[in-house]
């Protein structure tokens, strides 16, 4: 379907989509007690586009690989997986929390207070979603990028 060179563009798409779907659903459930349909689809589409753009434009993957190396953690270990998800979670978790707060309430005077209040939930859900999304997106991207 895609060349192997496209892997670095395909994988961030799947990561963004999986994380955004999980974050939208969980944050909607916690904040409103339900999943508003079809509004959730709009949030997922916008969130995926923003998260994908941030993943491609910012060197988040290089930053993610640098943290485990800083602590001399062996690649492929559980510690590596735990540490390598910290930086993308902080970058994308904050970005998605701000975006989803804006999509939910607009930009009232208490916008930043609402964002700060949602950050612990956003970072926690984002970290767990990243742990789920990484192996799934690796397999999906590898299966799609097979051409030489």
Tab-separated table of N, CA and C in Angstrom:
chain	number	residue	atom	x	y	z
A	1	UNK	N	0.821	-1.189	0.000
A	1	UNK	CA	0.000	0.000	0.000
A	1	UNK	C	0.868	1.257	0.000
A	2	UNK	N	1.798	1.388	0.954
A	2	UNK	CA	2.722	2.520	1.026
A	2	UNK	C	4.147	1.991	1.009
A	3	UNK	N	5.091	2.866	0.675
A	3	UNK	CA	6.494	2.463	0.718
A	3	UNK	C	6.972	2.469	2.170
A	4	UNK	N	8.093	1.835	2.403
A	4	UNK	CA	8.642	1.780	3.761
A	4	UNK	C	9.056	3.162	4.247
A	5	UNK	N	9.352	4.062	3.313
A	5	UNK	CA	9.721	5.427	3.697
A	5	UNK	C	8.543	6.185	4.315
A	6	UNK	N	7.336	5.757	3.989
A	6	UNK	CA	6.133	6.434	4.504
A	6	UNK	C	5.809	6.036	5.934
A	7	UNK	N	6.526	5.070	6.489
A	7	UNK	CA	6.243	4.581	7.842
A	7	UNK	C	6.204	5.725	8.855
A	8	UNK	N	7.132	6.675	8.719
A	8	UNK	CA	7.201	7.772	9.691
A	8	UNK	C	6.023	8.723	9.599
A	9	UNK	N	5.216	8.619	8.538
A	9	UNK	CA	4.002	9.413	8.413
A	9	UNK	C	2.743	8.603	8.722
A	10	UNK	N	2.810	7.297	8.470
A	10	UNK	CA	1.655	6.434	8.690
A	10	UNK	C	1.480	6.130	10.173
A	11	UNK	N	2.568	5.822	10.859
A	11	UNK	CA	2.475	5.470	12.274
A	11	UNK	C	1.903	6.610	13.133
A	12	UNK	N	2.360	7.862	12.951
A	12	UNK	CA	1.755	8.939	13.757
A	12	UNK	C	0.254	9.107	13.525
A	13	UNK	N	-0.208	8.808	12.317
A	13	UNK	CA	-1.649	8.896	12.073
A	13	UNK	C	-2.396	7.912	12.951
A	14	UNK	N	-1.947	6.655	12.980
A	14	UNK	CA	-2.640	5.643	13.778
A	14	UNK	C	-2.547	5.946	15.260
A	15	UNK	N	-1.382	6.405	15.706
A	15	UNK	CA	-1.240	6.776	17.123
A	15	UNK	C	-2.212	7.903	17.456
A	16	UNK	N	-2.237	8.929	16.606
A	16	UNK	CA	-3.128	10.068	16.851
A	16	UNK	C	-4.584	9.622	16.884
A	17	UNK	N	-4.985	8.815	15.929
A	17	UNK	CA	-6.381	8.377	15.869
A	17	UNK	C	-6.772	7.565	17.099
A	18	UNK	N	-5.940	6.614	17.485
A	18	UNK	CA	-6.263	5.753	18.628
A	18	UNK	C	-6.315	6.562	19.922
A	19	UNK	N	-5.313	7.413	20.126
A	19	UNK	CA	-5.278	8.220	21.354
A	19	UNK	C	-6.474	9.168	21.405
A	20	UNK	N	-6.785	9.799	20.294
A	20	UNK	CA	-7.895	10.752	20.274
A	20	UNK	C	-9.227	10.055	20.524
A	21	UNK	N	-9.440	8.902	19.922
A	21	UNK	CA	-10.694	8.172	20.155
A	21	UNK	C	-10.833	7.832	21.634
A	22	UNK	N	-9.767	7.308	22.230
A	22	UNK	CA	-9.815	6.938	23.654
A	22	UNK	C	-10.039	8.175	24.520
A	23	UNK	N	-9.266	9.245	24.260
A	23	UNK	CA	-9.394	10.453	25.080
A	23	UNK	C	-10.767	11.092	24.929
A	24	UNK	N	-11.290	11.162	23.714
A	24	UNK	CA	-12.621	11.755	23.507
A	24	UNK	C	-13.688	10.986	24.279
A	25	UNK	N	-13.649	9.682	24.143
A	25	UNK	CA	-14.676	8.867	24.800
A	25	UNK	C	-14.579	8.947	26.320
A	26	UNK	N	-13.378	8.788	26.855
A	26	UNK	CA	-13.205	8.793	28.315
A	26	UNK	C	-13.507	10.167	28.897
A	27	UNK	N	-12.980	11.214	28.283
A	27	UNK	CA	-13.211	12.550	28.832
A	27	UNK	C	-14.677	12.946	28.709
A	28	UNK	N	-15.352	12.544	27.638
A	28	UNK	CA	-16.781	12.823	27.514
A	28	UNK	C	-17.572	12.084	28.581
A	29	UNK	N	-17.229	10.820	28.796
A	29	UNK	CA	-17.928	10.043	29.825
A	29	UNK	C	-17.743	10.642	31.208
A	30	UNK	N	-16.513	11.017	31.516
A	30	UNK	CA	-16.235	11.553	32.853
A	30	UNK	C	-16.866	12.930	33.037
A	31	UNK	N	-16.784	13.775	32.030
A	31	UNK	CA	-17.253	15.156	32.177
A	31	UNK	C	-18.756	15.317	32.000
A	32	UNK	N	-19.370	14.486	31.131
A	32	UNK	CA	-20.789	14.687	30.846
A	32	UNK	C	-21.650	13.485	31.223
A	33	UNK	N	-21.025	12.354	31.498
A	33	UNK	CA	-21.786	11.165	31.841
A	33	UNK	C	-22.252	10.375	30.635
A	34	UNK	N	-21.843	10.776	29.446
A	34	UNK	CA	-22.237	10.065	28.233
A	34	UNK	C	-21.332	10.432	27.077
A	35	UNK	N	-21.593	9.807	25.938
A	35	UNK	CA	-20.838	10.116	24.729
A	35	UNK	C	-21.819	10.763	23.752
A	36	UNK	N	-21.707	12.074	23.541
A	36	UNK	CA	-22.666	12.775	22.684
A	36	UNK	C	-22.448	12.449	21.209
A	37	UNK	N	-23.430	11.789	20.623
A	37	UNK	CA	-23.316	11.426	19.222
A	37	UNK	C	-24.213	12.357	18.424
A	38	UNK	N	-23.858	12.927	17.359
A	38	UNK	CA	-22.677	12.767	16.519
A	38	UNK	C	-21.557	13.749	16.844
A	39	UNK	N	-21.721	14.582	17.883
A	39	UNK	CA	-20.691	15.557	18.245
A	39	UNK	C	-19.332	14.941	18.511
A	40	UNK	N	-19.317	13.732	19.029
A	40	UNK	CA	-18.045	13.062	19.322
A	40	UNK	C	-17.260	12.817	18.039
A	41	UNK	N	-17.966	12.579	16.939
A	41	UNK	CA	-17.284	12.346	15.661
A	41	UNK	C	-16.548	13.600	15.183
A	42	UNK	N	-17.160	14.759	15.413
A	42	UNK	CA	-16.501	16.031	15.073
A	42	UNK	C	-15.244	16.209	15.907
A	43	UNK	N	-15.348	15.936	17.207
A	43	UNK	CA	-14.190	16.068	18.091
A	43	UNK	C	-13.083	15.094	17.705
A	44	UNK	N	-13.451	13.879	17.340
A	44	UNK	CA	-12.441	12.895	16.933
A	44	UNK	C	-11.756	13.341	15.650
A	45	UNK	N	-12.518	13.849	14.686
A	45	UNK	CA	-11.923	14.301	13.424
A	45	UNK	C	-10.970	15.480	13.649
A	46	UNK	N	-11.408	16.467	14.400
A	46	UNK	CA	-10.571	17.640	14.667
A	46	UNK	C	-9.357	17.238	15.503
A	47	UNK	N	-9.584	16.438	16.545
A	47	UNK	CA	-8.481	16.003	17.408
A	47	UNK	C	-7.444	15.188	16.658
A	48	UNK	N	-7.892	14.311	15.772
A	48	UNK	CA	-6.955	13.496	15.002
A	48	UNK	C	-6.118	14.376	14.079
A	49	UNK	N	-6.749	15.336	13.421
A	49	UNK	CA	-6.009	16.230	12.529
A	49	UNK	C	-4.965	17.042	13.295
A	50	UNK	N	-5.340	17.580	14.439
A	50	UNK	CA	-4.409	18.392	15.233
A	50	UNK	C	-3.286	17.521	15.805
A	51	UNK	N	-3.629	16.364	16.361
A	51	UNK	CA	-2.607	15.479	16.939
A	51	UNK	C	-1.660	14.954	15.865
A	52	UNK	N	-2.189	14.620	14.689
A	52	UNK	CA	-1.333	14.142	13.600
A	52	UNK	C	-0.381	15.245	13.147
A	53	UNK	N	-0.910	16.461	12.968
A	53	UNK	CA	-0.062	17.581	12.555
A	53	UNK	C	1.036	17.837	13.590
A	54	UNK	N	0.683	17.801	14.862
A	54	UNK	CA	1.685	18.009	15.917
A	54	UNK	C	2.718	16.891	15.919
A	55	UNK	N	2.278	15.661	15.688
A	55	UNK	CA	3.203	14.516	15.679
A	55	UNK	C	4.177	14.578	14.516
A	56	UNK	N	3.712	15.077	13.387
A	56	UNK	CA	4.575	15.156	12.206
A	56	UNK	C	5.497	16.377	12.283
A	57	UNK	N	4.981	17.502	12.771
A	57	UNK	CA	5.760	18.734	12.789
A	57	UNK	C	6.748	18.823	13.944
A	58	UNK	N	6.376	18.299	15.102
A	58	UNK	CA	7.270	18.337	16.266
A	58	UNK	C	8.090	17.049	16.324
A	59	UNK	N	9.349	17.122	16.729
A	59	UNK	CA	10.170	15.909	16.807
A	59	UNK	C	9.876	15.088	18.073
A	60	UNK	N	8.607	14.771	18.287
A	60	UNK	CA	8.177	14.085	19.503
A	60	UNK	C	8.815	12.701	19.604
A	61	UNK	N	8.940	11.995	18.483
A	61	UNK	CA	9.529	10.648	18.522
A	61	UNK	C	10.989	10.689	18.955
A	62	UNK	N	11.740	11.667	18.462
A	62	UNK	CA	13.144	11.786	18.892
A	62	UNK	C	13.229	12.108	20.370
A	63	UNK	N	12.336	12.980	20.849
A	63	UNK	CA	12.321	13.313	22.267
A	63	UNK	C	11.948	12.079	23.085
A	64	UNK	N	11.006	11.293	22.566
A	64	UNK	CA	10.553	10.100	23.284
A	64	UNK	C	11.670	9.073	23.397
A	65	UNK	N	12.493	8.934	22.381
A	65	UNK	CA	13.592	7.972	22.413
A	65	UNK	C	14.759	8.469	23.277
A	66	UNK	N	14.866	9.783	23.443
A	66	UNK	CA	15.971	10.346	24.208
A	66	UNK	C	15.832	10.098	25.711
A	67	UNK	N	14.607	10.109	26.219
A	67	UNK	CA	14.413	9.950	27.667
A	67	UNK	C	14.892	8.592	28.184
A	68	UNK	N	14.526	7.470	27.565
A	68	UNK	CA	15.052	6.187	28.053
A	68	UNK	C	16.570	6.085	27.902
A	69	UNK	N	17.117	6.683	26.837
A	69	UNK	CA	18.579	6.663	26.669
A	69	UNK	C	19.262	7.450	27.774
A	70	UNK	N	18.630	8.519	28.212
A	70	UNK	CA	19.191	9.333	29.297
A	70	UNK	C	19.367	8.498	30.566
A	71	UNK	N	18.410	7.602	30.828
A	71	UNK	CA	18.467	6.732	32.004
A	71	UNK	C	19.086	5.370	31.706
A	72	UNK	N	19.626	5.210	30.491
A	72	UNK	CA	20.297	3.969	30.064
A	72	UNK	C	19.386	2.742	30.189
A	73	UNK	N	18.153	2.903	29.743
A	73	UNK	CA	17.182	1.810	29.774
A	73	UNK	C	17.277	1.070	28.448
A	74	UNK	N	17.301	-0.247	28.527
A	74	UNK	CA	17.459	-1.081	27.349
A	74	UNK	C	16.209	-1.034	26.463
A	75	UNK	N	16.429	-0.865	25.150
A	75	UNK	CA	15.308	-0.827	24.212
A	75	UNK	C	14.606	-2.180	24.183
A	76	UNK	N	13.283	-2.141	24.168
A	76	UNK	CA	12.483	-3.358	24.175
A	76	UNK	C	12.038	-3.785	25.565
A	77	UNK	N	12.562	-3.147	26.588
A	77	UNK	CA	12.173	-3.502	27.957
A	77	UNK	C	10.902	-2.758	28.363
A	78	UNK	N	10.317	-3.182	29.467
A	78	UNK	CA	9.116	-2.518	29.980
A	78	UNK	C	9.448	-1.087	30.398
A	79	UNK	N	10.601	-0.898	31.000
A	79	UNK	CA	11.028	0.443	31.399
A	79	UNK	C	11.147	1.383	30.215
A	80	UNK	N	11.645	0.851	29.107
A	80	UNK	CA	11.758	1.651	27.888
A	80	UNK	C	10.370	2.076	27.403
A	81	UNK	N	9.435	1.136	27.398
A	81	UNK	CA	8.068	1.450	26.955
A	81	UNK	C	7.431	2.493	27.873
A	82	UNK	N	7.641	2.352	29.178
A	82	UNK	CA	7.052	3.301	30.134
A	82	UNK	C	7.647	4.696	29.981
A	83	UNK	N	8.982	4.778	29.847
A	83	UNK	CA	9.639	6.081	29.738
A	83	UNK	C	9.437	6.736	28.378
A	84	UNK	N	9.411	5.945	27.321
A	84	UNK	CA	9.300	6.537	25.987
A	84	UNK	C	7.916	7.139	25.727
A	85	UNK	N	6.945	6.822	26.534
A	85	UNK	CA	5.610	7.406	26.372
A	85	UNK	C	5.391	8.666	27.200
A	86	UNK	N	6.342	9.026	28.051
A	86	UNK	CA	6.157	10.186	28.927
A	86	UNK	C	6.124	11.491	28.135
A	87	UNK	N	7.104	11.723	27.290
A	87	UNK	CA	7.185	13.006	26.573
A	87	UNK	C	6.038	13.173	25.575
A	88	UNK	N	5.737	12.167	24.738
A	88	UNK	CA	4.571	12.346	23.860
A	88	UNK	C	3.280	12.564	24.629
A	89	UNK	N	3.154	11.928	25.786
A	89	UNK	CA	1.954	12.119	26.595
A	89	UNK	C	1.846	13.555	27.076
A	90	UNK	N	2.938	14.110	27.537
A	90	UNK	CA	2.902	15.487	28.026
A	90	UNK	C	2.586	16.447	26.880
A	91	UNK	N	3.276	16.288	25.740
A	91	UNK	CA	3.069	17.197	24.617
A	91	UNK	C	1.652	17.049	24.062
A	92	UNK	N	1.286	15.827	23.683
A	92	UNK	CA	-0.024	15.621	23.067
A	92	UNK	C	-1.156	15.674	24.087
A	93	UNK	N	-0.900	15.255	25.321
A	93	UNK	CA	-1.929	15.303	26.363
A	93	UNK	C	-2.351	16.727	26.677
A	94	UNK	N	-1.377	17.616	26.805
A	94	UNK	CA	-1.698	19.027	27.056
A	94	UNK	C	-2.413	19.614	25.847
A	95	UNK	N	-1.904	19.341	24.659
A	95	UNK	CA	-2.519	19.863	23.442
A	95	UNK	C	-3.957	19.373	23.283
A	96	UNK	N	-4.181	18.094	23.489
A	96	UNK	CA	-5.531	17.539	23.334
A	96	UNK	C	-6.467	18.024	24.435
A	97	UNK	N	-5.964	18.181	25.660
A	97	UNK	CA	-6.801	18.688	26.751
A	97	UNK	C	-7.264	20.114	26.452
A	98	UNK	N	-6.345	20.951	25.980
A	98	UNK	CA	-6.706	22.325	25.622
A	98	UNK	C	-7.701	22.316	24.458
A	99	UNK	N	-7.447	21.489	23.449
A	99	UNK	CA	-8.340	21.427	22.299
A	99	UNK	C	-9.738	20.940	22.683
A	100	UNK	N	-9.815	19.849	23.438
A	100	UNK	CA	-11.121	19.300	23.811
A	100	UNK	C	-11.877	20.241	24.753
A	101	UNK	N	-11.158	20.954	25.604
A	101	UNK	CA	-11.810	21.943	26.463
A	101	UNK	C	-12.388	23.060	25.605
A	102	UNK	N	-11.629	23.510	24.617
A	102	UNK	CA	-12.126	24.549	23.714
A	102	UNK	C	-13.350	24.065	22.943
A	103	UNK	N	-13.294	22.829	22.430
A	103	UNK	CA	-14.433	22.305	21.674
A	103	UNK	C	-15.677	22.146	22.550
A	104	UNK	N	-15.474	21.885	23.838
A	104	UNK	CA	-16.613	21.676	24.745
A	104	UNK	C	-17.241	22.975	25.231
A	105	UNK	N	-16.403	23.966	25.579
A	105	UNK	CA	-16.947	25.173	26.222
A	105	UNK	C	-16.643	26.461	25.479
A	106	UNK	N	-15.902	26.397	24.394
A	106	UNK	CA	-15.523	27.623	23.701
A	106	UNK	C	-14.356	28.288	24.427
A	107	UNK	N	-14.330	29.625	24.403
A	107	UNK	CA	-13.232	30.354	25.036
A	107	UNK	C	-13.770	31.400	26.017
A	108	UNK	N	-14.426	30.934	27.105
A	108	UNK	CA	-14.930	31.885	28.104
A	108	UNK	C	-13.781	32.378	28.995
A	109	UNK	N	-14.049	33.342	29.871
A	109	UNK	CA	-12.992	33.876	30.738
A	109	UNK	C	-12.342	32.809	31.646
A	110	UNK	N	-13.064	31.754	31.965
A	110	UNK	CA	-12.517	30.721	32.845
A	110	UNK	C	-11.895	29.556	32.057
A	111	UNK	N	-11.575	29.782	30.788
A	111	UNK	CA	-11.053	28.719	29.923
A	111	UNK	C	-9.790	28.076	30.500
A	112	UNK	N	-8.820	28.889	30.904
A	112	UNK	CA	-7.560	28.324	31.389
A	112	UNK	C	-7.740	27.582	32.705
A	113	UNK	N	-8.643	28.043	33.545
A	113	UNK	CA	-8.940	27.319	34.785
A	113	UNK	C	-9.541	25.954	34.475
A	114	UNK	N	-10.409	25.906	33.475
A	114	UNK	CA	-11.007	24.632	33.073
A	114	UNK	C	-9.937	23.695	32.499
A	115	UNK	N	-9.014	24.247	31.730
A	115	UNK	CA	-7.926	23.421	31.168
A	115	UNK	C	-7.057	22.845	32.275
A	116	UNK	N	-6.684	23.676	33.225
A	116	UNK	CA	-5.836	23.196	34.320
A	116	UNK	C	-6.568	22.135	35.129
A	117	UNK	N	-7.855	22.297	35.319
A	117	UNK	CA	-8.647	21.307	36.042
A	117	UNK	C	-8.743	19.982	35.305
A	118	UNK	N	-8.711	20.031	33.979
A	118	UNK	CA	-8.808	18.807	33.176
A	118	UNK	C	-7.452	18.163	32.889
A	119	UNK	N	-6.357	18.848	33.152
A	119	UNK	CA	-5.037	18.308	32.822
A	119	UNK	C	-4.711	16.971	33.490
A	120	UNK	N	-4.968	16.786	34.778
A	120	UNK	CA	-4.648	15.477	35.366
A	120	UNK	C	-5.373	14.326	34.662
A	121	UNK	N	-6.652	14.520	34.374
A	121	UNK	CA	-7.405	13.493	33.659
A	121	UNK	C	-6.850	13.310	32.248
A	122	UNK	N	-6.592	14.408	31.550
A	122	UNK	CA	-6.071	14.332	30.189
A	122	UNK	C	-4.720	13.650	30.113
A	123	UNK	N	-3.828	13.976	31.055
A	123	UNK	CA	-2.498	13.352	31.043
A	123	UNK	C	-2.571	11.874	31.412
A	124	UNK	N	-3.403	11.542	32.381
A	124	UNK	CA	-3.541	10.136	32.772
A	124	UNK	C	-4.136	9.290	31.662
A	125	UNK	N	-5.224	9.768	31.081
A	125	UNK	CA	-5.859	9.035	29.994
A	125	UNK	C	-4.940	9.000	28.781
A	126	UNK	N	-4.265	10.114	28.498
A	126	UNK	CA	-3.339	10.164	27.363
A	126	UNK	C	-2.181	9.189	27.508
A	127	UNK	N	-1.658	9.060	28.733
A	127	UNK	CA	-0.548	8.136	28.959
A	127	UNK	C	-0.999	6.688	28.742
A	128	UNK	N	-2.121	6.332	29.324
A	128	UNK	CA	-2.632	4.967	29.140
A	128	UNK	C	-3.009	4.705	27.678
A	129	UNK	N	-3.606	5.703	27.028
A	129	UNK	CA	-3.954	5.549	25.615
A	129	UNK	C	-2.700	5.394	24.765
A	130	UNK	N	-1.646	6.116	25.112
A	130	UNK	CA	-0.377	5.979	24.390
A	130	UNK	C	0.232	4.597	24.551
A	131	UNK	N	0.097	4.049	25.750
A	131	UNK	CA	0.609	2.684	25.982
A	131	UNK	C	-0.170	1.665	25.143
A	132	UNK	N	-1.454	1.904	24.959
A	132	UNK	CA	-2.282	1.014	24.133
A	132	UNK	C	-2.016	1.262	22.649
A	133	UNK	N	-1.904	2.529	22.265
A	133	UNK	CA	-1.802	2.897	20.851
A	133	UNK	C	-0.465	2.532	20.219
A	134	UNK	N	0.617	2.587	20.972
A	134	UNK	CA	1.931	2.382	20.373
A	134	UNK	C	2.085	1.009	19.723
A	135	UNK	N	1.848	-0.101	20.419
A	135	UNK	CA	2.031	-1.397	19.742
A	135	UNK	C	1.027	-1.637	18.618
A	136	UNK	N	-0.199	-1.151	18.790
A	136	UNK	CA	-1.213	-1.332	17.747
A	136	UNK	C	-0.825	-0.552	16.496
A	137	UNK	N	-0.410	0.700	16.680
A	137	UNK	CA	-0.054	1.531	15.532
A	137	UNK	C	1.208	1.028	14.839
A	138	UNK	N	2.130	0.463	15.609
A	138	UNK	CA	3.341	-0.118	15.001
A	138	UNK	C	2.958	-1.252	14.057
A	139	UNK	N	2.070	-2.124	14.503
A	139	UNK	CA	1.649	-3.255	13.675
A	139	UNK	C	0.861	-2.789	12.459
A	140	UNK	N	-0.053	-1.849	12.648
A	140	UNK	CA	-0.833	-1.337	11.526
A	140	UNK	C	0.058	-0.647	10.495
A	141	UNK	N	0.957	0.209	10.965
A	141	UNK	CA	1.843	0.925	10.043
A	141	UNK	C	2.789	-0.033	9.319
A	142	UNK	N	3.311	-1.024	10.041
A	142	UNK	CA	4.204	-2.006	9.407
A	142	UNK	C	3.468	-2.817	8.345
A	143	UNK	N	2.221	-3.152	8.600
A	143	UNK	CA	1.465	-3.937	7.607
A	143	UNK	C	1.081	-3.065	6.398
A	144	UNK	N	0.971	-1.759	6.581
A	144	UNK	CA	0.596	-0.884	5.463
A	144	UNK	C	1.804	-0.423	4.646
A	145	UNK	N	2.991	-0.409	5.240
A	145	UNK	CA	4.191	0.087	4.581
A	145	UNK	C	5.080	-1.085	4.168
A	146	UNK	N	4.708	-1.753	3.126
A	146	UNK	CA	5.425	-2.975	2.708
A	146	UNK	C	6.174	-2.822	1.397
A	147	UNK	N	5.866	-1.804	0.613
A	147	UNK	CA	6.538	-1.624	-0.686
A	147	UNK	C	7.964	-1.120	-0.468
A	148	UNK	N	8.859	-1.552	-1.318
A	148	UNK	CA	10.251	-1.054	-1.234
A	148	UNK	C	10.452	0.217	-1.993
